[in-house]
Amino acid sequence: ETGVTQSPTHLIKTRGQQVTLRCSSQSGHNTVSWYQQALGQGPQFIFQYYREEENGRGNFPPRFSGLQFPNYSSELNVNALELDDSALYLCASSTFQGPSSYEQYFGPGTRLTVT
Amino acid sequence: AQSVTQPDIHITVSEGASLELRCNYSYGATPYLFWYVQSPGQGLQLLLKYFSGDTLVQGIKGFEAEFKRSQSSFNLRKPSVHWSDAAEYFCAVGANFGNEKLTFGTGTRLTIIP
């Protein structure tokens, strides 16, 4: 069984730039969720993708957007980066139906630093 | 909306001693509850989950948690900690409807002393 993978591991960007983070879901999972974890905080839900469409969104502005591909992998795009976007970005995969949809398996994360 | 409170920011325990990490939740319906562990610079690993049924659930690495509806709590326990248990622990609650997502607490950092 292949776990959740994310790339890149680390990234440094300048304020105002755009960034794309990538995630491959665990085998057998069809749903991908993205979370932002600021230093010293718990993860905050950004959004979830199922069948290539956004299925739920947290309190994040539209400059945070995503994609899901037919193979269930996903991208998180952030435009017009701000200093406060510096965080660990976590991708999690799950099934879609029933209680197991809340049982999410996380990747190692991408550490984004905005200067 | 649901919320999760982990009252202890940092706990220090001697190796071999017992451990209890507290978690309280606020949610109007039957919650789905989870404990995750995060080692420095790593992603989150699922330790255990509660969906329904037996209120004492067993997880990996010798951890267990007990759901107490009357106290809105889901505390994590381990009878004897090992140095490798040093990490950040997060409690999370899953919603029953609407946006399917997890809401996390702010975490408890566990330090193990020899």
Tab-separated table of C-alpha atoms in Angstrom:
chain	number	residue	atom	x	y	z
A	1	GLU	CA	0.000	0.000	0.000
A	2	THR	CA	1.418	3.359	-1.076
A	3	GLY	CA	1.041	6.214	1.394
A	4	VAL	CA	0.387	9.883	0.747
A	5	THR	CA	3.291	11.681	-0.871
A	6	GLN	CA	3.885	15.406	-1.262
A	7	SER	CA	6.311	17.527	-3.228
A	8	PRO	CA	8.372	19.528	-2.817
A	9	THR	CA	9.557	19.037	0.747
A	10	HIS	CA	10.638	22.621	1.235
A	11	LEU	CA	10.021	25.795	-0.729
A	12	ILE	CA	11.079	29.411	-0.354
A	13	LYS	CA	9.128	32.099	-2.180
A	14	THR	CA	8.965	35.868	-2.202
A	15	ARG	CA	5.898	37.857	-1.207
A	16	GLY	CA	3.584	38.358	-4.204
A	17	GLN	CA	4.721	35.223	-6.014
A	18	GLN	CA	2.622	32.172	-6.805
A	19	VAL	CA	3.266	28.596	-5.641
A	20	THR	CA	2.013	25.125	-6.561
A	21	LEU	CA	2.191	22.200	-4.151
A	22	ARG	CA	1.534	18.625	-5.186
A	23	CYS	CA	0.058	15.567	-3.522
A	24	SER	CA	-0.481	11.940	-4.463
A	25	SER	CA	-3.189	10.177	-2.502
A	26	GLN	CA	-2.916	6.825	-0.796
A	27	SER	CA	-3.894	3.883	-2.976
A	28	GLY	CA	-7.614	3.122	-2.701
A	29	HIS	CA	-8.499	6.684	-1.683
A	30	ASN	CA	-10.473	9.042	-3.919
A	31	THR	CA	-10.674	12.194	-1.793
A	32	VAL	CA	-7.953	14.710	-1.009
A	33	SER	CA	-7.995	17.409	1.654
A	34	TRP	CA	-5.496	20.201	2.211
A	35	TYR	CA	-4.561	21.743	5.548
A	36	GLN	CA	-2.379	24.650	6.592
A	37	GLN	CA	-0.394	24.269	9.817
A	38	ALA	CA	1.217	27.436	11.124
A	39	LEU	CA	4.085	27.109	13.575
A	40	GLY	CA	2.814	25.991	16.993
A	41	GLN	CA	-0.755	25.498	15.782
A	42	GLY	CA	-3.011	22.643	14.800
A	43	PRO	CA	-3.793	22.053	11.123
A	44	GLN	CA	-6.490	24.290	9.618
A	45	PHE	CA	-8.740	22.896	6.879
A	46	ILE	CA	-8.333	24.652	3.515
A	47	PHE	CA	-10.513	22.560	1.195
A	48	GLN	CA	-11.351	19.079	0.004
A	49	TYR	CA	-11.552	17.620	-3.495
A	50	TYR	CA	-13.669	14.698	-4.688
A	51	ARG	CA	-14.316	13.716	-8.304
A	52	GLU	CA	-12.163	16.629	-9.418
A	53	GLU	CA	-14.429	19.188	-7.770
A	54	GLU	CA	-14.115	21.196	-4.576
A	55	ASN	CA	-16.245	19.605	-1.868
A	56	GLY	CA	-16.068	21.914	1.124
A	57	ARG	CA	-13.850	24.850	1.959
A	58	GLY	CA	-12.539	26.348	5.164
A	59	ASN	CA	-11.995	30.013	5.968
A	60	PHE	CA	-9.364	30.721	3.312
A	61	PRO	CA	-9.457	33.414	0.606
A	62	PRO	CA	-9.957	32.626	-3.091
A	63	ARG	CA	-6.251	33.039	-3.799
A	64	PHE	CA	-6.012	29.528	-2.359
A	65	SER	CA	-7.208	27.194	-5.102
A	66	GLY	CA	-6.827	23.565	-6.003
A	67	LEU	CA	-7.166	20.857	-8.563
A	68	GLN	CA	-7.761	17.148	-8.463
A	69	PHE	CA	-6.798	14.899	-11.353
A	70	PRO	CA	-8.420	11.676	-12.625
A	71	ASN	CA	-5.797	9.627	-10.776
A	72	TYR	CA	-6.906	11.392	-7.541
A	73	SER	CA	-3.680	13.337	-7.161
A	74	SER	CA	-4.065	16.993	-6.316
A	75	GLU	CA	-2.468	20.420	-6.447
A	76	LEU	CA	-2.746	23.366	-4.106
A	77	ASN	CA	-2.113	26.758	-5.697
A	78	VAL	CA	-1.577	29.941	-3.745
A	79	ASN	CA	-1.454	33.271	-5.572
A	80	ALA	CA	-0.132	36.614	-4.342
A	81	LEU	CA	1.789	35.056	-1.468
A	82	GLU	CA	1.787	36.860	1.859
A	83	LEU	CA	4.199	36.495	4.750
A	84	ASP	CA	1.450	34.834	6.815
A	85	ASP	CA	1.236	32.037	4.242
A	86	SER	CA	4.466	30.646	5.664
A	87	ALA	CA	3.435	27.294	7.104
A	88	LEU	CA	3.514	23.526	6.726
A	89	TYR	CA	0.982	22.472	4.109
A	90	LEU	CA	-0.438	19.019	4.655
A	91	CYS	CA	-2.298	16.864	2.222
A	92	ALA	CA	-4.559	14.083	3.451
A	93	SER	CA	-6.416	11.390	1.561
A	94	SER	CA	-9.496	9.383	2.451
A	95	THR	CA	-12.464	7.611	0.968
A	96	PHE	CA	-15.586	9.678	0.372
A	97	GLN	CA	-18.470	7.737	1.861
A	98	GLY	CA	-19.430	7.034	5.451
A	99	PRO	CA	-17.488	7.416	8.693
A	100	SER	CA	-14.264	6.363	7.006
A	101	SER	CA	-14.346	9.606	5.047
A	102	TYR	CA	-13.297	11.358	8.246
A	103	GLU	CA	-10.377	8.960	8.741
A	104	GLN	CA	-7.721	10.912	6.921
A	105	TYR	CA	-4.182	9.839	6.179
A	106	PHE	CA	-1.594	12.571	5.956
A	107	GLY	CA	1.490	13.106	3.880
A	108	PRO	CA	4.752	14.474	5.282
A	109	GLY	CA	3.900	18.025	4.269
A	110	THR	CA	5.515	20.841	2.318
A	111	ARG	CA	7.236	23.560	4.342
A	112	LEU	CA	6.605	26.911	2.621
A	113	THR	CA	8.575	29.967	3.647
A	114	VAL	CA	7.552	33.359	2.269
A	115	THR	CA	10.120	36.147	2.541
B	1	ALA	CA	-19.586	24.319	14.236
B	2	GLN	CA	-17.403	21.935	16.151
B	3	SER	CA	-14.377	22.872	18.246
B	4	VAL	CA	-11.649	21.026	20.097
B	5	THR	CA	-9.741	22.092	23.205
B	6	GLN	CA	-6.499	20.588	24.391
B	7	PRO	CA	-5.903	22.316	27.732
B	8	ASP	CA	-2.289	21.234	28.161
B	9	ILE	CA	0.197	22.949	25.839
B	10	HIS	CA	3.201	21.013	27.131
B	11	ILE	CA	3.519	17.931	29.328
B	12	THR	CA	6.705	16.358	30.685
B	13	VAL	CA	6.677	12.721	31.771
B	14	SER	CA	9.395	10.377	32.981
B	15	GLU	CA	10.126	7.362	30.834
B	16	GLY	CA	8.100	4.416	32.092
B	17	ALA	CA	5.478	6.585	33.745
B	18	SER	CA	1.835	6.671	32.707
B	19	LEU	CA	0.425	9.369	30.454
B	20	GLU	CA	-2.919	11.062	29.980
B	21	LEU	CA	-3.488	13.817	27.431
B	22	ARG	CA	-6.738	15.714	27.692
B	23	CYS	CA	-9.145	16.574	24.901
B	24	ASN	CA	-12.538	18.253	25.140
B	25	TYR	CA	-14.818	18.840	22.184
B	26	SER	CA	-17.867	20.891	21.418
B	27	TYR	CA	-20.296	19.459	18.921
B	28	GLY	CA	-24.073	19.167	18.813
B	29	ALA	CA	-24.337	15.630	17.490
B	30	THR	CA	-22.467	12.345	17.773
B	31	PRO	CA	-18.827	13.129	17.091
B	32	TYR	CA	-16.197	11.212	15.236
B	33	LEU	CA	-13.016	11.594	17.283
B	34	PHE	CA	-9.385	11.063	16.448
B	35	TRP	CA	-5.928	11.305	17.949
B	36	TYR	CA	-2.945	12.023	15.725
B	37	VAL	CA	0.769	12.205	16.539
B	38	GLN	CA	3.286	14.433	14.780
B	39	SER	CA	7.042	14.069	15.119
B	40	PRO	CA	9.150	17.187	14.456
B	41	GLY	CA	9.002	18.232	10.817
B	42	GLN	CA	6.740	15.327	9.912
B	43	GLY	CA	3.146	14.782	8.851
B	44	LEU	CA	0.438	13.431	11.129
B	45	GLN	CA	0.036	9.758	11.947
B	46	LEU	CA	-3.339	8.407	13.043
B	47	LEU	CA	-3.104	6.806	16.499
B	48	LEU	CA	-6.734	5.836	17.014
B	49	LYS	CA	-10.322	6.733	16.202
B	50	TYR	CA	-13.793	6.602	17.717
B	51	PHE	CA	-16.875	6.289	15.540
B	52	SER	CA	-19.408	4.550	17.782
B	53	GLY	CA	-19.832	1.578	20.110
B	54	ASP	CA	-17.318	0.680	22.802
B	55	THR	CA	-16.188	3.903	24.423
B	56	LEU	CA	-12.675	2.600	25.126
B	57	VAL	CA	-10.715	2.357	21.896
B	58	GLN	CA	-7.300	0.867	21.334
B	59	GLY	CA	-4.784	2.297	18.941
B	60	ILE	CA	-1.283	1.795	17.705
B	61	LYS	CA	1.892	2.049	19.791
B	62	GLY	CA	0.062	0.984	22.968
B	63	PHE	CA	-2.214	4.028	23.152
B	64	GLU	CA	-5.861	3.984	24.139
B	65	ALA	CA	-8.550	6.641	24.509
B	66	GLU	CA	-11.880	6.800	26.278
B	67	PHE	CA	-14.913	8.656	24.978
B	68	LYS	CA	-17.023	10.188	27.750
B	69	ARG	CA	-20.133	11.808	26.345
B	70	SER	CA	-21.172	13.322	29.686
B	71	GLN	CA	-17.852	15.172	29.917
B	72	SER	CA	-17.444	15.827	26.166
B	73	SER	CA	-13.992	14.347	26.477
B	74	PHE	CA	-11.762	11.952	24.565
B	75	ASN	CA	-8.589	11.620	26.626
B	76	LEU	CA	-5.570	9.721	25.366
B	77	ARG	CA	-3.713	7.355	27.705
B	78	LYS	CA	-0.678	5.133	27.746
B	79	PRO	CA	0.332	3.017	30.742
B	80	SER	CA	4.088	3.343	30.253
B	81	VAL	CA	5.725	5.876	27.936
B	82	HIS	CA	8.888	5.338	25.932
B	83	TRP	CA	11.411	7.974	24.865
B	84	SER	CA	10.198	7.528	21.296
B	85	ASP	CA	6.750	8.822	22.320
B	86	ALA	CA	8.115	12.373	22.528
B	87	ALA	CA	6.129	14.294	19.895
B	88	GLU	CA	3.172	16.628	19.373
B	89	TYR	CA	-0.265	15.097	19.877
B	90	PHE	CA	-3.413	16.419	18.241
B	91	CYS	CA	-7.012	15.624	19.020
B	92	ALA	CA	-9.502	16.133	16.169
B	93	VAL	CA	-13.249	15.950	15.644
B	94	GLY	CA	-14.983	15.125	12.369
B	95	ALA	CA	-18.287	16.700	11.393
B	96	ASN	CA	-21.334	14.565	10.663
B	97	PHE	CA	-22.573	16.668	7.781
B	98	GLY	CA	-21.714	19.602	5.604
B	99	ASN	CA	-18.058	20.161	4.872
B	100	GLU	CA	-16.401	16.873	5.527
B	101	LYS	CA	-13.284	17.852	7.386
B	102	LEU	CA	-11.439	17.497	10.621
B	103	THR	CA	-11.191	20.253	13.209
B	104	PHE	CA	-8.007	20.002	15.239
B	105	GLY	CA	-7.014	21.158	18.669
B	106	THR	CA	-3.885	23.229	19.145
B	107	GLY	CA	-1.889	20.211	20.241
B	108	THR	CA	0.004	19.016	23.313
B	109	ARG	CA	3.759	18.719	23.168
B	110	LEU	CA	5.027	15.687	25.074
B	111	THR	CA	8.556	15.636	26.473
B	112	ILE	CA	10.003	12.444	27.949
B	113	ILE	CA	12.749	12.647	30.560
B	114	PRO	CA	15.011	9.697	31.396
